[in-house]
Tab-separated table of C-alpha atoms in Angstrom:
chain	number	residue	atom	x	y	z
A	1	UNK	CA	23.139	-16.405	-30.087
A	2	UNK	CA	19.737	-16.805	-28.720
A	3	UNK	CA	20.268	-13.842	-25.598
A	4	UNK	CA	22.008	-11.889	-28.375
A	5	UNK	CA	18.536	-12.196	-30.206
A	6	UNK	CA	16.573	-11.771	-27.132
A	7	UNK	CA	18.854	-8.320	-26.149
A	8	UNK	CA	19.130	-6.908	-29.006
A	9	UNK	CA	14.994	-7.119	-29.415
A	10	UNK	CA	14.201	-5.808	-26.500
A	11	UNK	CA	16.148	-2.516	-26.974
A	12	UNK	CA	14.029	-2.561	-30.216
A	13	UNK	CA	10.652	-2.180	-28.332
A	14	UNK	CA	12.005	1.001	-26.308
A	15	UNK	CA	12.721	2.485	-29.865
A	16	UNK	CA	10.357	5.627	-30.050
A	17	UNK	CA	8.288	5.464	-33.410
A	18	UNK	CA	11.038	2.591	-35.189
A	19	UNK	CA	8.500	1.101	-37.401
A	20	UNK	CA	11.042	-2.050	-37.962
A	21	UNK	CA	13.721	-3.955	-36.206
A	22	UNK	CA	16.313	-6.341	-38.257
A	23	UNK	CA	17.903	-9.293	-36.354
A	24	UNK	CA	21.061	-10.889	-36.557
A	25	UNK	CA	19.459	-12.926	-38.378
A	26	UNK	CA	18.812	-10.933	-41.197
A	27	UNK	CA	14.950	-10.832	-41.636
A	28	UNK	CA	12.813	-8.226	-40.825
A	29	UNK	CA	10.212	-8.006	-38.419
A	30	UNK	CA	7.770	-5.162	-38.004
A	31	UNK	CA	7.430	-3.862	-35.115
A	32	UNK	CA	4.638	-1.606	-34.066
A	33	UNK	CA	5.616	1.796	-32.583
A	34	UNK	CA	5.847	1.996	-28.925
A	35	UNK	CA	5.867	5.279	-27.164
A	36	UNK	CA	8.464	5.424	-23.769
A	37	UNK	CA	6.938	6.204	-20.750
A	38	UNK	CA	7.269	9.606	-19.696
A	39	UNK	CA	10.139	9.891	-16.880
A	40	UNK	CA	8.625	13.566	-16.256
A	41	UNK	CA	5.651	12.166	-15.109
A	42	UNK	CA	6.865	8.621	-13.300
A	43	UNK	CA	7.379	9.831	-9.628
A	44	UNK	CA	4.976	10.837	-6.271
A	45	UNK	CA	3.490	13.656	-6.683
A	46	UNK	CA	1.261	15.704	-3.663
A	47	UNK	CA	-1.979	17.343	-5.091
A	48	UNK	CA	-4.194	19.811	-3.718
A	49	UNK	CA	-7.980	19.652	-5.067
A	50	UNK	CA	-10.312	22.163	-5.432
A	51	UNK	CA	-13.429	21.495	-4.068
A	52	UNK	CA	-15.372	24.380	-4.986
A	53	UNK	CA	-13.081	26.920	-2.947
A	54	UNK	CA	-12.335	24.491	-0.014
A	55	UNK	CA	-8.618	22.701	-0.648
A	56	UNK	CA	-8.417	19.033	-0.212
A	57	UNK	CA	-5.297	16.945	-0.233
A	58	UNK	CA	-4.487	14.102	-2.417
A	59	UNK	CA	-1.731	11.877	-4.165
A	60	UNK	CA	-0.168	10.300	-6.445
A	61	UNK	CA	2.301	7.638	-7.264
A	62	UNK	CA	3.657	6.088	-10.674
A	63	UNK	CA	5.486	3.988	-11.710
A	64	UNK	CA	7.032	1.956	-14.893
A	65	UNK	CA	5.869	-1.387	-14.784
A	66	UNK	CA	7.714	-3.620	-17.350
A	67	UNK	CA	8.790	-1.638	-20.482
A	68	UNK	CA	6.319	0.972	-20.871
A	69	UNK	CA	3.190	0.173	-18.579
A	70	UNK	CA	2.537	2.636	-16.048
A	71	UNK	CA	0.681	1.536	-13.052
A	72	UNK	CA	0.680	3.103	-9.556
A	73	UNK	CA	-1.202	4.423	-6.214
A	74	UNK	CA	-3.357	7.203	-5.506
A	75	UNK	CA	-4.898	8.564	-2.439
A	76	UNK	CA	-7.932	10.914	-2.429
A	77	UNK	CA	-9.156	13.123	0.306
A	78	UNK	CA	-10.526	9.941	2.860
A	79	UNK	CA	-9.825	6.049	2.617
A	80	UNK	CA	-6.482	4.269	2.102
A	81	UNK	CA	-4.061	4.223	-0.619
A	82	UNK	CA	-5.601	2.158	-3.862
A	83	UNK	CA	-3.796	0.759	-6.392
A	84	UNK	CA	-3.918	1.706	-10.347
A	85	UNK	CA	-4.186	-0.717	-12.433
A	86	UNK	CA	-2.976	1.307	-15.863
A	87	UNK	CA	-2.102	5.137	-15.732
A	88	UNK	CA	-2.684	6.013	-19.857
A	89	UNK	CA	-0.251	8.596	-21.207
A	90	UNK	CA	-0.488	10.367	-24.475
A	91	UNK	CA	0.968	13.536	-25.908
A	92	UNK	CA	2.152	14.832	-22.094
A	93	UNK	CA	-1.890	13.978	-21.094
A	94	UNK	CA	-2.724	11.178	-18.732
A	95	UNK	CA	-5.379	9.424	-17.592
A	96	UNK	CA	-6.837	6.247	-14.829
A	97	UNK	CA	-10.035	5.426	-12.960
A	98	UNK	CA	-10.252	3.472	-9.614
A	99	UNK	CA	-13.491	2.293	-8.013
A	100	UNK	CA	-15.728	3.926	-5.350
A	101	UNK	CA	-14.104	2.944	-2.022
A	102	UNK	CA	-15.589	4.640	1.222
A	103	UNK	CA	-17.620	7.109	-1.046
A	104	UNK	CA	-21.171	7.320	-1.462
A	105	UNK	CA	-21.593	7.461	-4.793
A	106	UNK	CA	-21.068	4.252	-7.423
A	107	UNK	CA	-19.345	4.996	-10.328
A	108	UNK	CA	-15.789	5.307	-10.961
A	109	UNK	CA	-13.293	7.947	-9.711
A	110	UNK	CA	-11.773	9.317	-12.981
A	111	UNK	CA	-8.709	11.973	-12.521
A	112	UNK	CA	-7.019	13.351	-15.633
A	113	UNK	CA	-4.185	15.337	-16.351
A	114	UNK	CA	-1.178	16.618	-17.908
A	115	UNK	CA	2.599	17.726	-17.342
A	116	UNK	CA	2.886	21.858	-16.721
A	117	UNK	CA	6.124	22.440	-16.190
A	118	UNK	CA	7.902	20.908	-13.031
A	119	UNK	CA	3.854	20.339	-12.090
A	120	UNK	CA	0.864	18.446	-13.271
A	121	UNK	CA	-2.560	20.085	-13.012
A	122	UNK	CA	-5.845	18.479	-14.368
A	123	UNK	CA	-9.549	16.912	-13.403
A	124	UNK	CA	-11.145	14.729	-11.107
A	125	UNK	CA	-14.747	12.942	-11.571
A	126	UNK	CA	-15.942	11.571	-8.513
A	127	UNK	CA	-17.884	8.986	-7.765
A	128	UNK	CA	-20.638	10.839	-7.186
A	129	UNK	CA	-20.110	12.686	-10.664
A	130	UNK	CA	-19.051	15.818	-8.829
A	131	UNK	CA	-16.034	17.394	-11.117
A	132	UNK	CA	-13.126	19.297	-9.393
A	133	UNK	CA	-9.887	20.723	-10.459
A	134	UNK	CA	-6.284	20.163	-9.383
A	135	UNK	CA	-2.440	20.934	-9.021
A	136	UNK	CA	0.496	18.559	-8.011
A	137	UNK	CA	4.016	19.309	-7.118
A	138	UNK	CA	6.597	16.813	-7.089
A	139	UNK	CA	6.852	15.437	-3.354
A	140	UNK	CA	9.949	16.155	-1.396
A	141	UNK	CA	12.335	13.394	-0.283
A	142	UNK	CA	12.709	14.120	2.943
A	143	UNK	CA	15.849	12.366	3.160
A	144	UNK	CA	18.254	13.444	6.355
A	145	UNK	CA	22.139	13.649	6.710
A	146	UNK	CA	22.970	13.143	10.304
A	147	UNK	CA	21.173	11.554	12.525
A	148	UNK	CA	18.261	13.482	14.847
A	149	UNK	CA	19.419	15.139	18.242
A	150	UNK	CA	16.757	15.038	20.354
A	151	UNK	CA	15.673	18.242	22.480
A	152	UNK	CA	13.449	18.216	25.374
A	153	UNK	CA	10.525	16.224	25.974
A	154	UNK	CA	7.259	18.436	26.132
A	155	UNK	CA	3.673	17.380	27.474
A	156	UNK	CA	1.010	17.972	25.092
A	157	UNK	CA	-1.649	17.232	27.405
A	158	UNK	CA	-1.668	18.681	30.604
A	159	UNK	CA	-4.760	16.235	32.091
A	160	UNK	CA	-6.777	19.402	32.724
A	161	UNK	CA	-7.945	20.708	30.062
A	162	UNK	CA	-7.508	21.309	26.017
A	163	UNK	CA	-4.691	24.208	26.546
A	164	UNK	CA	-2.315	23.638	23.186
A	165	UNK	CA	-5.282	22.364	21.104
A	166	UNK	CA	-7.981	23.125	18.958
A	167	UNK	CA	-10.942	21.509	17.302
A	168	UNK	CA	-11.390	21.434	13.463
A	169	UNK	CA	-15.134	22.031	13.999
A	170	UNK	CA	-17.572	21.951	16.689
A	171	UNK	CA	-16.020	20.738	19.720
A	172	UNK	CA	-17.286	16.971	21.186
A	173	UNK	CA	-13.901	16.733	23.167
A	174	UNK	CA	-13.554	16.995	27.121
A	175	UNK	CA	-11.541	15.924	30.156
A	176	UNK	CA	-12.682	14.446	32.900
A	177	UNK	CA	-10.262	13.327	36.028
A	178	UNK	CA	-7.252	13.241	33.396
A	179	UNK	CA	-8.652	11.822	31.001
A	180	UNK	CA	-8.988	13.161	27.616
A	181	UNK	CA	-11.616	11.956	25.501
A	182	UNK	CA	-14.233	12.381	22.507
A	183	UNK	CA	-17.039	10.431	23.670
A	184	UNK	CA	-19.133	10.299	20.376
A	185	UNK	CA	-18.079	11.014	16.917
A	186	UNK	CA	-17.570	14.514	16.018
A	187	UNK	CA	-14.629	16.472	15.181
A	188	UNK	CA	-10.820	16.262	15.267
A	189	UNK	CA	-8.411	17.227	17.942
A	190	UNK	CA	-4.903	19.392	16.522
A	191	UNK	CA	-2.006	20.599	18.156
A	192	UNK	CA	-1.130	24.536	17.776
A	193	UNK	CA	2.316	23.915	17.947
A	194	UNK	CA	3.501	22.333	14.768
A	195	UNK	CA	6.733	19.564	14.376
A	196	UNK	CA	9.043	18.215	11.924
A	197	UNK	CA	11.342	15.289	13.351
A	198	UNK	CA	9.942	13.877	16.625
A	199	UNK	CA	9.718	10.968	19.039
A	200	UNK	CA	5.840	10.386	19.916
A	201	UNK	CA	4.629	8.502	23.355
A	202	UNK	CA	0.943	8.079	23.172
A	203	UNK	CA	-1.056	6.084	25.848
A	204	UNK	CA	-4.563	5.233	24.128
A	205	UNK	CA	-8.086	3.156	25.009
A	206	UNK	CA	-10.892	2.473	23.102
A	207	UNK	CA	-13.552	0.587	23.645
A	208	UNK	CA	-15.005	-2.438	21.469
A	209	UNK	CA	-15.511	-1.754	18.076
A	210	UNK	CA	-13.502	1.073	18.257
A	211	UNK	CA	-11.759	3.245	16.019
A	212	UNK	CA	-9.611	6.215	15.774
A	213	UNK	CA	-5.738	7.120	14.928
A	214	UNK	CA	-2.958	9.258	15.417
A	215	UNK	CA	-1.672	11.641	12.509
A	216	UNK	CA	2.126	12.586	12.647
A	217	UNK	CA	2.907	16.195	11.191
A	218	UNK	CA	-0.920	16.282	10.478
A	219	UNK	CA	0.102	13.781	7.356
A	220	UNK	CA	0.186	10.384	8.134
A	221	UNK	CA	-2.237	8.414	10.041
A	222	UNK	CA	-0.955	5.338	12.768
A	223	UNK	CA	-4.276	3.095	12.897
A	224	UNK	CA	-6.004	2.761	15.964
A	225	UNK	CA	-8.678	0.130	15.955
A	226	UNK	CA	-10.398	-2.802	17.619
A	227	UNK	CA	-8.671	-5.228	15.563
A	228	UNK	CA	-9.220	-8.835	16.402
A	229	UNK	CA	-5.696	-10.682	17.855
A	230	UNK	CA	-5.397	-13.512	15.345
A	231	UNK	CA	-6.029	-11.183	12.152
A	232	UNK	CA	-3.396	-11.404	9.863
A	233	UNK	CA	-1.607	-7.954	10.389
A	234	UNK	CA	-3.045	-5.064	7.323
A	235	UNK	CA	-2.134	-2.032	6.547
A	236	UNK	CA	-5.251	-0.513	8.038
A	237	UNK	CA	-5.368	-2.764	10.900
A	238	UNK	CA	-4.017	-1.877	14.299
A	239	UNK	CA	-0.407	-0.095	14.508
A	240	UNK	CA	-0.514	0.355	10.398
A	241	UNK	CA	0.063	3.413	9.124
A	242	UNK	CA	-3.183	3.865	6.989
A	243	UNK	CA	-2.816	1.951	3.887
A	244	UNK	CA	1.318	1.702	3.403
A	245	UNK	CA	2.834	0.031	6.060
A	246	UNK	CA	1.847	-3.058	8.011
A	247	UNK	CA	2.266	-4.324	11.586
A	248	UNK	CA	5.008	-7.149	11.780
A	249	UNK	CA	2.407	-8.769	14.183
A	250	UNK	CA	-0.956	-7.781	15.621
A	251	UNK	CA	-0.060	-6.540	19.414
A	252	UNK	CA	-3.419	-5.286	20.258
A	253	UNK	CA	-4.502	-6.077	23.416
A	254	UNK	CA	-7.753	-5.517	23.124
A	255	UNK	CA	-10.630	-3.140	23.377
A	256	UNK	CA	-11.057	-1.456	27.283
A	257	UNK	CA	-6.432	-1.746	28.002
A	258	UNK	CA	-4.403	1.298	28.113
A	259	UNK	CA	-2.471	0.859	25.174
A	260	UNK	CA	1.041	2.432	24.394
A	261	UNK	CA	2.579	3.407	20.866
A	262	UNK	CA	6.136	4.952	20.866
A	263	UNK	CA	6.727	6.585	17.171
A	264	UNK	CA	9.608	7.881	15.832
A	265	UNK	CA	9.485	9.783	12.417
A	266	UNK	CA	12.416	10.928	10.731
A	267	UNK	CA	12.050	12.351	7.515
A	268	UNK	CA	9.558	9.689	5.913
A	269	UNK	CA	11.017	7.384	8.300
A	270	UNK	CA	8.853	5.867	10.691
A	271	UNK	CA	9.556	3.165	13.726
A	272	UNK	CA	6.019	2.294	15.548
A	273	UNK	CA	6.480	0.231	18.932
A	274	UNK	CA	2.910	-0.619	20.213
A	275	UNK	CA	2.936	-2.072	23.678
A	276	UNK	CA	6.472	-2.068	23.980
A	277	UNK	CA	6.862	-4.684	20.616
A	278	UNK	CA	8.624	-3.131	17.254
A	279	UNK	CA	6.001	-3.622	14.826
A	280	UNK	CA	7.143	-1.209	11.947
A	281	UNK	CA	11.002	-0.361	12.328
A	282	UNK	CA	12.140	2.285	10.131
A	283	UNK	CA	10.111	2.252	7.215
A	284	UNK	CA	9.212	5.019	4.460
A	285	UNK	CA	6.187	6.276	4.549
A	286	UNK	CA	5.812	6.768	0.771
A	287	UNK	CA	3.070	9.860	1.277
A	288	UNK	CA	-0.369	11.106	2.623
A	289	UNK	CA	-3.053	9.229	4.119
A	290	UNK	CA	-6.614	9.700	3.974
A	291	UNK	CA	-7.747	12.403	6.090
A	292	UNK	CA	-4.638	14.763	6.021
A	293	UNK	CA	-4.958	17.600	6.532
A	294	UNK	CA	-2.939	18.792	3.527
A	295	UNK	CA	-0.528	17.524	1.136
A	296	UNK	CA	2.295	20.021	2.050
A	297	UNK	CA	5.572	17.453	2.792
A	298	UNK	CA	8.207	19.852	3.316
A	299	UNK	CA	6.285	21.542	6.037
A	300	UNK	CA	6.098	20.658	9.964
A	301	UNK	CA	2.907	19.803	10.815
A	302	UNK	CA	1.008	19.102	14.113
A	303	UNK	CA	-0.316	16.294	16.219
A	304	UNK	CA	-3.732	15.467	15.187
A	305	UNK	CA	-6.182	12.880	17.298
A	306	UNK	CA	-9.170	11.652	14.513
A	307	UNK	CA	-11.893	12.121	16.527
A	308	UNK	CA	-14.595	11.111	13.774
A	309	UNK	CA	-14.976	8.091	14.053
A	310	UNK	CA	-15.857	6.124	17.998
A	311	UNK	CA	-15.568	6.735	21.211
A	312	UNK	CA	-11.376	7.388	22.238
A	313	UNK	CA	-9.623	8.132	25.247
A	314	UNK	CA	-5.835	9.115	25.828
A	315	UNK	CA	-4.292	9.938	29.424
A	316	UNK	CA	-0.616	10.901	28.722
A	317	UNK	CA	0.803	12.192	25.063
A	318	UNK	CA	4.533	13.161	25.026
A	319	UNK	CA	6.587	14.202	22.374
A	320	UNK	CA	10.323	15.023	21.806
A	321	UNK	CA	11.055	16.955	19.006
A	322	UNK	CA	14.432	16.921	17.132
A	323	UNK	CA	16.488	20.307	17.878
């Protein structure tokens, strides 16, 4: 009788605007009116932001927590994904603040929005009270249906110079007896040729204190960084990818060692061995990292080596695409 009770008031709470429930029981309880979370709006969504002419990428996740909470994760322009505590929907509007992570300014980011269509399109207050506009578009699946056949391997760096890439700003990158390497902070490093599916050899150093990563389809950053041996593995620790997926165990050996990682990306599918150890084996990357350089999903995208952050050096970068 008593999971009857239990049952049959919990369907009462997802009642839209049912001002009253009555029990086996007989007695009436009121019941104040709930609304249902919108399903058009639970989901990941890519944005673009307007900054003032220049187009930024961004994202968003939500989700139902419980009955009709909605929490979820968003990602901004730099910095890892951060969690939502409460996403507030009313009338097809929504609305959630998160605090100031790498940013300058103090105050909370605010984004608000509403359902358009397929699409959700709205306003973001940053921390530094600058306002912006944006659009989002749901974000593809990426799910495959056979498995990848691989094509031929191809070097992206030849050890003499930067043929196949470009900077995204003033150029701090050389090479120098096969080495290539951006010896201060400065700008990034991006393949011409652009990928979808692709195995990924990389052969990295960096020295103590070091930081840097590689991005796969331009997207989704695999963390690079001095991290100490006996940290407990983190997201945005060495061999993460940036703020989703942790290490299974920290690997690093250390600032000043040439250092392998051998990635595989399939879809949203992602297998990172670092020194020759499995750390992340086939796991979905759920969407963009900081520092991408768009939200676009669906699209290939190319090989990009952060190059803003210290001192990096790679010697031999290989990748096999998927025919």
């Amino acid at each position: 009788m008593r999971k009857n009770l239990i049952v049959f008031g919990m369907s009462c709470l997802l009642m839209v605007g049912s001002a009253e429930c009555l029990f086996a029981s007989g007695n009436k309880v009121a019941v104040k009116p709930q609304t249902v979370a919108p399903k058009d709006l639970i989901g990941r969504w890519d944005i673009t932001v307007d900054e003032n002419g220049k187009s930024a990428p961004s994202w968003l996740e939500v989700k139902l927590s419980g009955f009709r909470t909605l929490v979820g994760y968003f990602v901004a322009s730099s910095g890892s994904a951060r969690p939502v505590a409460e996403v507030k929907f009313d009338n097809g509007k929504f609305r959630f603040e998160i605090p100031p992570q790498w940013e300058n300014g103090s105050q909370n980011l605010v984004i608000e929005g509403e359902l358009v269509g397929d699409g959700i399109q709205g306003t973001m207050v940053t921390s530094e009270g600058k306002k912006y506009t944006w659009k989002g578009v749901k974000a593809p699946y990426l799910k495959r249906t056979a498995a990848p056949v691989w094509g031929k391997s191809i070097n992206l760096f030849n050890g003499k110079d930067l043929t196949g890439w470009k900077a995204t700003g003033q150029n701090q990158w050389v090479v120098k007896d096969g080495i290539l390497t951006s010896p201060k902070p400065g700008s990034n490093l991006i393949t011409d040729q652009k990928f979808e599916d692709f195995k990924l050899h990389v052969e990295f150093k960096y020295p103590k204190g070091g930081n840097s990563g590689v991005y796969l389809r331009g997207r989704y950053e695999t963390q690079i960084e001095d991290s100490p041996k006996d940290a407990h593995p983190n997201s945005v620790l060495f061999g993460g990818i940036y703020g989703f997926l942790t290490a299974n165990e920290m690997v690093t050996l250390g600032p000043d060692q040439w250092q392998t990682y051998d990635i595989t990306l399939v879809g949203r599918m992602v297998t990172v061995v670092a020194n020759g150890k499995t750390i992340i084996s086939n796991q979905e990357i759920p969407g963009i990292t900081g520092g991408a350089l768009d939200s676009n999903e669906g699209e290939p995208g190319p090989i990009y080596l952060q190059g803003d952050h210290q001192p990096i050096e790679y010697r031999k970068i290989v990748i096999t695409p998927a025919r």
